[in-house]
CSV table of C-alpha atoms in Angstrom, one decimal:
chain,number,residue,atom,x,y,z
S,1,UNK,CA,41.9,-37.3,58.5
S,2,UNK,CA,42.3,-38.8,55.2
S,3,UNK,CA,39.5,-40.3,53.1
S,4,UNK,CA,41.0,-43.6,53.5
S,5,UNK,CA,41.4,-43.4,57.2
S,6,UNK,CA,37.8,-42.2,57.6
S,7,UNK,CA,36.4,-45.0,55.5
S,8,UNK,CA,38.2,-47.7,57.5
S,9,UNK,CA,37.3,-46.2,61.0
S,10,UNK,CA,33.7,-45.6,59.9
S,11,UNK,CA,33.4,-49.1,58.2
S,12,UNK,CA,34.6,-50.7,61.5
S,13,UNK,CA,32.0,-48.7,63.4
S,14,UNK,CA,29.2,-49.5,61.2
S,15,UNK,CA,30.2,-53.4,61.0
S,16,UNK,CA,30.3,-53.5,64.7
S,17,UNK,CA,27.3,-51.4,65.8
S,18,UNK,CA,24.6,-51.3,62.8
S,19,UNK,CA,22.7,-54.3,64.1
S,20,UNK,CA,22.3,-52.7,67.6
S,21,UNK,CA,21.5,-49.2,66.1
S,22,UNK,CA,19.0,-50.7,63.6
S,23,UNK,CA,17.1,-52.5,66.5
S,24,UNK,CA,16.8,-49.1,68.3
S,25,UNK,CA,15.3,-47.7,65.0
S,26,UNK,CA,12.9,-50.7,64.9
S,27,UNK,CA,11.8,-50.0,68.3
S,28,UNK,CA,11.2,-46.5,67.5
S,29,UNK,CA,9.1,-46.9,64.4
S,30,UNK,CA,7.9,-50.4,64.3
S,31,UNK,CA,9.0,-51.4,60.7
S,32,UNK,CA,12.3,-52.9,59.7
S,33,UNK,CA,12.5,-51.0,56.2
S,34,UNK,CA,11.6,-47.5,57.9
S,35,UNK,CA,14.2,-48.5,60.4
S,36,UNK,CA,16.7,-49.2,57.8
S,37,UNK,CA,16.0,-45.9,56.2
S,38,UNK,CA,16.4,-44.1,59.6
S,39,UNK,CA,19.7,-45.9,60.4
S,40,UNK,CA,21.1,-44.8,57.0
S,41,UNK,CA,20.0,-41.3,57.7
S,42,UNK,CA,22.0,-41.3,60.9
S,43,UNK,CA,24.9,-43.2,59.3
S,44,UNK,CA,25.1,-40.8,56.5
S,45,UNK,CA,25.1,-37.7,58.9
S,46,UNK,CA,27.7,-39.5,61.0
S,47,UNK,CA,30.0,-40.0,58.1
S,48,UNK,CA,30.0,-36.4,57.2
S,49,UNK,CA,30.5,-35.2,60.8
S,50,UNK,CA,33.0,-38.2,61.6
S,51,UNK,CA,36.4,-36.1,62.1
S,52,UNK,CA,34.7,-34.2,64.8
S,53,UNK,CA,32.6,-36.9,66.4
S,54,UNK,CA,35.6,-39.2,66.2
S,55,UNK,CA,37.5,-36.7,67.9
S,56,UNK,CA,35.1,-36.1,70.8
S,57,UNK,CA,33.9,-39.7,71.1
S,58,UNK,CA,30.3,-40.8,71.3
S,59,UNK,CA,29.7,-41.9,67.7
S,60,UNK,CA,27.0,-44.3,69.0
S,61,UNK,CA,25.3,-41.6,71.0
S,62,UNK,CA,25.4,-39.0,68.0
S,63,UNK,CA,23.7,-41.8,65.8
S,64,UNK,CA,21.0,-42.5,68.5
S,65,UNK,CA,20.4,-38.9,68.9
S,66,UNK,CA,19.8,-38.3,65.1
S,67,UNK,CA,17.4,-41.3,65.0
S,68,UNK,CA,15.1,-40.3,68.0
S,69,UNK,CA,15.1,-36.8,66.6
S,70,UNK,CA,14.9,-37.5,62.9
S,71,UNK,CA,12.0,-39.8,63.2
S,72,UNK,CA,9.3,-37.2,63.9
S,73,UNK,CA,10.0,-35.4,60.6
S,74,UNK,CA,10.5,-38.6,58.8
S,75,UNK,CA,7.1,-39.9,59.8
S,76,UNK,CA,5.6,-37.0,58.2
S,77,UNK,CA,6.6,-38.0,54.6
S,78,UNK,CA,5.8,-41.0,52.9
S,79,UNK,CA,8.2,-43.8,53.7
S,80,UNK,CA,8.0,-45.8,51.0
S,81,UNK,CA,9.4,-44.4,47.7
S,82,UNK,CA,8.0,-47.1,45.2
S,83,UNK,CA,8.8,-46.6,41.6
S,84,UNK,CA,7.1,-49.0,38.9
S,85,UNK,CA,9.6,-51.5,37.5
S,86,UNK,CA,9.4,-54.1,34.7
S,87,UNK,CA,11.9,-56.1,36.0
S,88,UNK,CA,11.5,-58.2,39.2
S,89,UNK,CA,14.2,-58.1,41.7
S,90,UNK,CA,16.6,-61.1,41.7
S,91,UNK,CA,16.0,-61.9,45.4
S,92,UNK,CA,12.8,-61.3,47.5
S,93,UNK,CA,13.5,-58.8,50.1
S,94,UNK,CA,13.3,-60.0,53.7
S,95,UNK,CA,9.6,-59.1,55.1
S,96,UNK,CA,8.8,-57.6,58.3
S,97,UNK,CA,8.5,-60.0,61.3
S,98,UNK,CA,5.2,-61.5,60.9
S,99,UNK,CA,2.6,-60.2,63.3
S,100,UNK,CA,2.2,-63.2,65.3
S,101,UNK,CA,5.9,-63.3,65.9
S,102,UNK,CA,5.9,-59.9,67.5
S,103,UNK,CA,5.1,-59.6,71.2
S,104,UNK,CA,2.3,-57.8,72.7
S,105,UNK,CA,4.9,-55.6,74.5
S,106,UNK,CA,6.3,-54.4,71.1
S,107,UNK,CA,2.8,-53.7,69.8
S,108,UNK,CA,1.9,-52.0,73.0
S,109,UNK,CA,5.2,-50.0,72.6
S,110,UNK,CA,4.1,-49.0,68.9
S,111,UNK,CA,0.7,-47.9,70.1
S,112,UNK,CA,2.3,-45.3,72.7
S,113,UNK,CA,2.3,-41.5,71.6
S,114,UNK,CA,5.9,-41.0,69.9
S,115,UNK,CA,7.6,-39.0,72.5
S,116,UNK,CA,6.3,-41.6,75.1
S,117,UNK,CA,7.6,-44.4,72.9
S,118,UNK,CA,11.2,-42.9,72.7
S,119,UNK,CA,11.5,-42.1,76.5
S,120,UNK,CA,10.5,-46.0,77.0
S,121,UNK,CA,12.9,-47.2,74.8
S,122,UNK,CA,15.9,-45.0,75.7
S,123,UNK,CA,15.2,-45.1,79.3
S,124,UNK,CA,14.0,-48.6,80.1
S,125,UNK,CA,15.4,-50.5,77.4
S,126,UNK,CA,18.8,-48.8,76.5
S,127,UNK,CA,19.2,-47.9,80.3
S,128,UNK,CA,19.8,-44.2,79.7
S,129,UNK,CA,19.4,-41.9,82.8
S,130,UNK,CA,16.7,-39.3,83.1
S,131,UNK,CA,19.2,-36.7,82.3
S,132,UNK,CA,20.9,-38.5,79.1
S,133,UNK,CA,17.2,-39.3,77.9
S,134,UNK,CA,16.4,-35.7,78.2
S,135,UNK,CA,19.6,-34.6,76.4
S,136,UNK,CA,19.1,-36.9,73.5
S,137,UNK,CA,15.4,-35.9,73.1
S,138,UNK,CA,16.0,-32.4,73.6
S,139,UNK,CA,13.4,-32.1,76.3
S,140,UNK,CA,13.2,-31.2,80.1
S,141,UNK,CA,13.9,-33.8,82.8
S,142,UNK,CA,10.4,-33.5,84.0
S,143,UNK,CA,9.0,-34.4,80.8
S,144,UNK,CA,11.0,-37.5,80.5
S,145,UNK,CA,9.7,-38.6,84.1
S,146,UNK,CA,6.2,-37.9,83.2
S,147,UNK,CA,6.5,-39.6,79.6
S,148,UNK,CA,8.2,-42.5,81.3
S,149,UNK,CA,5.6,-43.0,83.9
S,150,UNK,CA,2.7,-42.7,81.6
S,151,UNK,CA,4.4,-45.0,79.0
S,152,UNK,CA,5.1,-47.8,81.5
S,153,UNK,CA,1.7,-47.6,82.8
S,154,UNK,CA,0.2,-48.2,79.4
S,155,UNK,CA,2.3,-50.9,78.7
S,156,UNK,CA,1.7,-52.6,82.1
S,157,UNK,CA,-2.2,-52.4,81.3
S,158,UNK,CA,-1.4,-54.6,78.0
S,159,UNK,CA,0.8,-56.9,79.8
S,160,UNK,CA,-0.9,-57.3,83.3
S,161,UNK,CA,-3.7,-59.4,81.7
S,162,UNK,CA,-1.2,-61.8,80.1
S,163,UNK,CA,0.3,-62.7,83.5
S,164,UNK,CA,-3.0,-63.5,85.0
T,1,UNK,CA,11.5,-62.3,81.7
T,2,UNK,CA,12.1,-58.4,82.5
T,3,UNK,CA,11.4,-55.5,80.4
T,4,UNK,CA,14.9,-55.3,78.8
T,5,UNK,CA,14.7,-59.0,77.8
T,6,UNK,CA,11.3,-58.5,76.3
T,7,UNK,CA,12.6,-55.6,74.2
T,8,UNK,CA,16.0,-57.6,73.4
T,9,UNK,CA,13.8,-60.4,71.9
T,10,UNK,CA,11.0,-58.4,70.1
T,11,UNK,CA,13.9,-56.4,68.2
T,12,UNK,CA,15.9,-59.4,67.2
T,13,UNK,CA,16.0,-60.6,63.5
T,14,UNK,CA,15.4,-58.4,60.8
T,15,UNK,CA,16.4,-58.3,56.9
T,16,UNK,CA,20.3,-58.4,56.0
T,17,UNK,CA,22.1,-55.2,56.2
T,18,UNK,CA,23.0,-53.6,53.0
T,19,UNK,CA,26.7,-54.0,51.9
T,20,UNK,CA,29.0,-51.5,53.8
T,21,UNK,CA,30.1,-50.0,50.4
T,22,UNK,CA,26.5,-48.9,50.2
T,23,UNK,CA,26.6,-47.3,53.5
T,24,UNK,CA,29.9,-45.6,52.5
T,25,UNK,CA,28.5,-44.4,49.3
T,26,UNK,CA,25.7,-42.6,50.9
T,27,UNK,CA,28.2,-40.8,53.5
T,28,UNK,CA,30.8,-39.9,50.8
T,29,UNK,CA,28.1,-38.4,48.4
T,30,UNK,CA,26.8,-36.4,51.5
T,31,UNK,CA,30.1,-35.1,52.4
T,32,UNK,CA,30.8,-34.1,48.7
T,33,UNK,CA,27.6,-32.1,48.8
T,34,UNK,CA,28.6,-30.5,52.0
T,35,UNK,CA,32.0,-29.3,50.9
T,36,UNK,CA,30.2,-27.8,47.7
T,37,UNK,CA,27.6,-26.1,50.0
T,38,UNK,CA,30.4,-24.7,52.3
T,39,UNK,CA,32.1,-23.3,49.0
T,40,UNK,CA,28.7,-21.6,47.8
T,41,UNK,CA,28.1,-20.4,51.4
T,42,UNK,CA,31.3,-18.4,51.1
T,43,UNK,CA,29.9,-16.6,48.1
T,44,UNK,CA,26.7,-15.9,49.8
T,45,UNK,CA,28.2,-14.2,53.0
T,46,UNK,CA,30.2,-12.0,50.5
T,47,UNK,CA,27.0,-11.2,48.5
T,48,UNK,CA,25.3,-10.3,51.9
T,49,UNK,CA,28.0,-7.9,52.9
T,50,UNK,CA,27.8,-6.1,49.7
T,51,UNK,CA,24.0,-5.9,49.8
T,52,UNK,CA,24.3,-4.6,53.5
T,53,UNK,CA,26.2,-1.8,52.5
T,54,UNK,CA,23.6,-0.9,49.7
T,55,UNK,CA,20.6,-1.2,52.3
T,56,UNK,CA,22.4,1.1,54.7
T,57,UNK,CA,22.8,3.5,52.0
T,58,UNK,CA,19.2,3.6,51.2
T,59,UNK,CA,18.3,4.1,54.8
T,60,UNK,CA,16.2,0.9,55.3
T,61,UNK,CA,16.0,-0.6,58.8
T,62,UNK,CA,17.9,-3.6,59.7
T,63,UNK,CA,15.6,-6.6,60.7
T,64,UNK,CA,16.6,-9.2,63.3
T,65,UNK,CA,15.9,-12.6,62.0
T,66,UNK,CA,16.5,-16.3,63.3
T,67,UNK,CA,18.7,-17.1,60.4
T,68,UNK,CA,22.4,-17.8,61.3
T,69,UNK,CA,24.2,-14.5,61.7
T,70,UNK,CA,26.5,-13.5,58.7
T,71,UNK,CA,30.1,-13.4,59.1
T,72,UNK,CA,30.2,-9.9,59.9
T,73,UNK,CA,30.1,-8.5,63.3
T,74,UNK,CA,26.9,-7.3,64.8
T,75,UNK,CA,25.7,-5.9,68.1
T,76,UNK,CA,24.6,-8.4,70.6
T,77,UNK,CA,23.3,-7.8,74.1
T,78,UNK,CA,26.0,-7.9,76.7
T,79,UNK,CA,25.4,-10.2,79.6
T,80,UNK,CA,24.8,-8.7,83.0
T,81,UNK,CA,27.8,-10.4,84.5
T,82,UNK,CA,31.3,-10.5,83.3
T,83,UNK,CA,31.2,-14.3,82.4
T,84,UNK,CA,32.5,-16.4,79.5
T,85,UNK,CA,29.3,-16.1,77.7
T,86,UNK,CA,29.0,-15.3,74.0
T,87,UNK,CA,25.9,-15.0,71.6
T,88,UNK,CA,25.1,-16.8,68.6
T,89,UNK,CA,21.9,-17.8,66.7
T,90,UNK,CA,23.1,-21.0,64.9
T,91,UNK,CA,21.0,-24.3,64.9
T,92,UNK,CA,19.2,-23.6,68.5
T,93,UNK,CA,16.6,-25.9,69.7
T,94,UNK,CA,13.3,-24.2,70.6
T,95,UNK,CA,13.9,-24.5,74.2
T,96,UNK,CA,17.4,-24.3,74.5
T,97,UNK,CA,18.8,-21.1,75.9
T,98,UNK,CA,22.6,-22.2,76.9
T,99,UNK,CA,25.0,-24.7,75.6
T,100,UNK,CA,28.5,-26.0,76.4
T,101,UNK,CA,30.8,-27.5,73.7
T,102,UNK,CA,31.5,-30.9,74.8
T,103,UNK,CA,35.1,-30.8,73.6
T,104,UNK,CA,36.1,-27.2,74.8
T,105,UNK,CA,33.5,-26.6,77.5
T,106,UNK,CA,33.0,-23.2,75.9
T,107,UNK,CA,29.9,-21.7,77.0
T,108,UNK,CA,27.3,-19.9,74.8
T,109,UNK,CA,23.9,-18.5,75.1
T,110,UNK,CA,21.2,-17.6,72.6
T,111,UNK,CA,20.9,-14.4,71.3
T,112,UNK,CA,18.4,-12.3,73.7
T,113,UNK,CA,19.3,-14.3,76.7
T,114,UNK,CA,21.1,-12.5,79.6
T,115,UNK,CA,23.3,-14.1,82.2
T,116,UNK,CA,22.7,-12.7,85.8
T,117,UNK,CA,24.5,-15.4,88.0
T,118,UNK,CA,26.6,-18.4,87.5
T,119,UNK,CA,28.0,-21.3,89.6
T,120,UNK,CA,31.2,-22.8,88.2
T,121,UNK,CA,31.6,-25.6,88.7
T,122,UNK,CA,28.0,-26.6,89.8
T,123,UNK,CA,29.1,-30.2,90.5
T,124,UNK,CA,32.3,-31.0,92.2
T,125,UNK,CA,34.4,-33.1,89.8
T,126,UNK,CA,32.7,-32.4,86.8
T,127,UNK,CA,32.9,-29.7,84.2
T,128,UNK,CA,29.8,-28.2,84.9
T,129,UNK,CA,28.0,-24.8,85.1
T,130,UNK,CA,24.5,-23.6,86.6
T,131,UNK,CA,23.4,-20.3,85.1
T,132,UNK,CA,20.5,-17.8,86.0
T,133,UNK,CA,19.2,-16.7,82.8
T,134,UNK,CA,16.6,-14.3,81.5
T,135,UNK,CA,14.8,-14.2,78.3
T,136,UNK,CA,11.8,-11.7,77.3
T,137,UNK,CA,11.1,-11.1,80.7
T,138,UNK,CA,11.2,-15.1,81.7
T,139,UNK,CA,13.6,-16.3,84.1
T,140,UNK,CA,15.2,-19.8,84.1
T,141,UNK,CA,17.8,-21.8,86.0
T,142,UNK,CA,20.0,-23.9,83.7
T,143,UNK,CA,22.3,-26.6,84.6
T,144,UNK,CA,25.2,-27.8,82.1
T,145,UNK,CA,27.1,-31.0,82.9
T,146,UNK,CA,29.9,-32.6,80.6
T,147,UNK,CA,30.3,-36.4,81.5
T,148,UNK,CA,32.3,-38.7,79.2
T,149,UNK,CA,32.2,-36.2,76.4
T,150,UNK,CA,28.7,-35.9,76.4
T,151,UNK,CA,27.0,-32.6,77.9
T,152,UNK,CA,23.6,-32.8,79.5
T,153,UNK,CA,21.3,-29.9,80.2
T,154,UNK,CA,18.5,-29.4,82.5
T,155,UNK,CA,16.4,-26.5,83.4
T,156,UNK,CA,13.8,-25.3,85.6
T,157,UNK,CA,11.9,-21.9,86.8
T,158,UNK,CA,13.6,-20.6,90.0
T,159,UNK,CA,10.4,-21.0,92.2
T,160,UNK,CA,12.0,-19.2,94.9
T,161,UNK,CA,15.0,-21.1,95.1
T,162,UNK,CA,18.7,-20.0,95.0
T,163,UNK,CA,20.9,-21.1,91.9
T,164,UNK,CA,22.8,-23.5,94.4
T,165,UNK,CA,19.6,-24.9,95.6
T,166,UNK,CA,18.3,-25.7,92.0
T,167,UNK,CA,21.6,-27.7,91.5
T,168,UNK,CA,21.0,-29.5,94.6
T,169,UNK,CA,17.6,-30.5,93.5
T,170,UNK,CA,18.8,-31.6,90.2
T,171,UNK,CA,21.4,-33.9,91.6
T,172,UNK,CA,19.2,-36.5,92.9
T,173,UNK,CA,21.5,-39.4,92.3
T,174,UNK,CA,18.5,-41.8,91.2
T,175,UNK,CA,17.7,-39.5,88.4
T,176,UNK,CA,21.3,-40.0,87.4
T,177,UNK,CA,21.1,-43.8,87.5
T,178,UNK,CA,21.1,-45.6,84.1
T,179,UNK,CA,18.3,-47.6,85.0
T,180,UNK,CA,15.7,-49.2,87.3
T,181,UNK,CA,14.8,-52.6,89.1
T,182,UNK,CA,11.3,-53.9,89.2
T,183,UNK,CA,8.9,-53.0,92.2
T,184,UNK,CA,5.6,-54.4,92.1
T,185,UNK,CA,5.4,-56.3,88.7
T,186,UNK,CA,7.8,-57.8,86.3
T,187,UNK,CA,7.4,-55.3,83.7
T,188,UNK,CA,7.2,-51.9,85.4
T,189,UNK,CA,10.4,-50.7,86.4
T,190,UNK,CA,11.2,-48.1,89.0
T,191,UNK,CA,14.6,-47.1,90.5
T,192,UNK,CA,15.7,-48.9,93.2
T,193,UNK,CA,19.5,-49.6,92.3
T,194,UNK,CA,21.7,-48.3,89.7
T,195,UNK,CA,25.3,-48.2,88.7
T,196,UNK,CA,27.0,-44.8,87.9
T,197,UNK,CA,30.5,-43.5,87.8
T,198,UNK,CA,32.0,-46.6,89.6
T,199,UNK,CA,29.5,-46.4,92.4
T,200,UNK,CA,26.5,-48.2,93.2
T,201,UNK,CA,23.6,-46.1,94.4
T,202,UNK,CA,20.2,-47.1,95.8
T,203,UNK,CA,16.9,-45.4,96.9
T,204,UNK,CA,16.5,-44.5,100.4
T,205,UNK,CA,15.3,-47.4,102.4
T,206,UNK,CA,16.9,-50.0,100.1
T,207,UNK,CA,19.5,-52.3,101.7
T,208,UNK,CA,22.2,-54.0,99.7
T,209,UNK,CA,22.4,-57.4,100.7
T,210,UNK,CA,25.3,-59.0,98.5
T,211,UNK,CA,27.0,-57.7,95.3
T,212,UNK,CA,28.9,-59.8,92.9
T,213,UNK,CA,31.4,-57.8,90.7
T,214,UNK,CA,31.7,-58.5,87.1
T,215,UNK,CA,29.6,-61.5,87.1
T,216,UNK,CA,29.4,-62.4,83.3
T,217,UNK,CA,32.6,-62.2,81.3
T,218,UNK,CA,32.3,-59.7,78.3
T,219,UNK,CA,28.9,-58.0,79.6
T,220,UNK,CA,29.1,-54.3,79.1
T,221,UNK,CA,32.9,-54.4,78.8
T,222,UNK,CA,35.0,-52.3,79.5
T,223,UNK,CA,32.6,-50.9,82.0
T,224,UNK,CA,32.4,-52.2,85.6
T,225,UNK,CA,29.4,-54.4,86.1
T,226,UNK,CA,27.7,-56.2,89.3
T,227,UNK,CA,25.0,-58.5,90.2
T,228,UNK,CA,23.1,-57.1,93.2
T,229,UNK,CA,20.8,-58.4,95.8
T,230,UNK,CA,19.1,-55.9,97.7
T,231,UNK,CA,16.0,-55.8,100.1
T,232,UNK,CA,13.4,-53.1,99.8
T,233,UNK,CA,10.0,-52.9,101.8
T,234,UNK,CA,10.5,-56.5,102.8
T,235,UNK,CA,10.9,-57.7,99.2
T,236,UNK,CA,14.2,-59.1,98.0
T,237,UNK,CA,15.1,-58.0,94.6
T,238,UNK,CA,18.1,-58.9,92.3
T,239,UNK,CA,19.7,-56.8,89.6
T,240,UNK,CA,22.6,-57.4,86.9
T,241,UNK,CA,23.9,-54.0,85.9
T,242,UNK,CA,26.7,-52.3,84.4
T,243,UNK,CA,28.5,-48.7,84.6
T,244,UNK,CA,27.4,-48.0,81.0
T,245,UNK,CA,24.3,-48.1,78.9
T,246,UNK,CA,24.3,-51.6,78.3
T,247,UNK,CA,20.7,-52.3,79.6
T,248,UNK,CA,20.2,-54.3,83.0
T,249,UNK,CA,18.3,-57.2,84.1
T,250,UNK,CA,16.0,-57.2,87.0
T,251,UNK,CA,13.5,-59.4,89.2
T,252,UNK,CA,12.6,-60.3,92.4
T,253,UNK,CA,12.5,-63.2,94.7
T,254,UNK,CA,9.6,-65.6,93.5
T,255,UNK,CA,10.2,-64.7,90.0
T,256,UNK,CA,13.6,-66.1,90.2
T,257,UNK,CA,15.0,-68.2,92.8
T,258,UNK,CA,18.4,-66.5,93.4
T,259,UNK,CA,21.0,-63.8,92.3
T,260,UNK,CA,22.7,-66.8,90.6
T,261,UNK,CA,19.6,-67.6,88.6
T,262,UNK,CA,19.3,-64.0,87.2
T,263,UNK,CA,23.0,-64.1,86.3
T,264,UNK,CA,22.6,-67.3,84.5
T,265,UNK,CA,19.7,-66.2,82.7
T,266,UNK,CA,21.4,-62.9,81.7
T,267,UNK,CA,24.3,-65.0,80.5
T,268,UNK,CA,22.0,-67.2,78.6
T,269,UNK,CA,20.3,-64.2,76.9
T,270,UNK,CA,23.8,-62.7,75.9
T,271,UNK,CA,25.0,-66.0,74.4
T,272,UNK,CA,21.6,-66.2,72.5
T,273,UNK,CA,21.9,-62.8,71.0
T,274,UNK,CA,25.8,-63.5,70.0
T,275,UNK,CA,24.6,-66.7,68.5
T,276,UNK,CA,21.8,-65.4,66.7
T,277,UNK,CA,24.0,-62.5,65.4
T,278,UNK,CA,26.7,-65.0,64.5
T,279,UNK,CA,24.3,-67.2,62.4
T,280,UNK,CA,23.0,-64.3,60.4
T,281,UNK,CA,26.4,-63.1,59.7
T,282,UNK,CA,27.5,-66.8,58.6
T,283,UNK,CA,24.6,-67.0,56.4
T,284,UNK,CA,25.3,-63.5,54.8
T,285,UNK,CA,28.9,-64.6,54.1
T,286,UNK,CA,27.9,-67.7,52.7
T,287,UNK,CA,25.5,-65.9,50.3
T,288,UNK,CA,28.1,-63.6,49.2
T,289,UNK,CA,30.8,-66.0,48.5
T,290,UNK,CA,28.1,-68.2,46.5
T,291,UNK,CA,27.2,-64.9,44.5
T,292,UNK,CA,30.8,-64.2,43.6
T,293,UNK,CA,31.2,-67.9,42.7
T,294,UNK,CA,28.3,-67.6,40.4
T,295,UNK,CA,29.5,-64.8,39.0
T,296,UNK,CA,33.0,-66.3,38.4
T,297,UNK,CA,31.4,-69.3,36.7
T,298,UNK,CA,29.2,-67.1,34.4
T,299,UNK,CA,32.7,-65.5,33.0
């Protein structure tokens, strides 16, 4: 595949799917800037592997798998790579969604243990099967089932009082 | 509002995306590094072979490591059965004993794993293999299934079962479903109905009352979709779901009035999300045009 073909096809995919993929990353890490970093990591790896992944299909699944697996390692490192500067940016960066705008569900999701959170996102938001969830996370199906049930039970504890 | 809708709303918005060129730049740079790394790798392999000769001449013992095998042949344990399994040590996850190439369906087992039985195909109609494997005295059944270019893997201890019984246990259709419908509350989703490979599946005891095929234009395209009304343990449930990972909507009678009502709600959510995305893109475009105009004016 020539470089220009790769760039064109890759750009088309990114333009179409980056919003959706970043929402997944946001659900996994709870911070828009970290979500951007996570998505960029996945897209960079996708670009490198593009000829093979394009041939096999499943570009989105490939990105998603990188994000759900990479998040563990990334969270062990400081996310913000801030450097002092004497120049202010021309335009203020958009901040994260204000706390009051975030739903109780989302906060409860972020409070779940990491693996439970990932299972809930993949299985109950994106609608992956038990098997697909297990494959993407690299864990056994039984583990997916137990995380799913515990994760939902925890969310239900938070959400049930709101309905009363 | 069901769990999926709540997630949809909670994750909408966010800052602007960086320009596409920036995304491409990161990718190109990484691809360049990888090409350089490969060239360097070739030199390292050559050096390893030369060092190996020197080591043998001094009589030192070779030690097994978890590092990728060099490009020279090395003795690997032969599988107990004459089946198309090869040994490799590259990039294995800790709990991964066997894998299937998603493109060629070639099987590979990890070094130190012995295959003693195989069922091929394990599931009729799919490229699939069940293996009886042993590693360090531990025995495990593994099922590898390729669907739509994605290989899924599951495993379990034999627990007194035959390999075929293990395959049957792994094929509970409800576990293969994309997602679930509500039972009990609005937010706790449990599998009642799902769509997979062109078929609707339900749990035992659930009765499908009505199905409306492709109820919302463009939802989950090009996959088949359906709105389903079903009865389970005396309660009427509704679902809008597709034969793909598009997310689904579920509710029950009382929370929504009818199947038509949940379809209308789902359609409204799709329209809302499309409008929100369109508005963001419009604003980004306007800003880019304004910036370019400003640059042009300055010149």
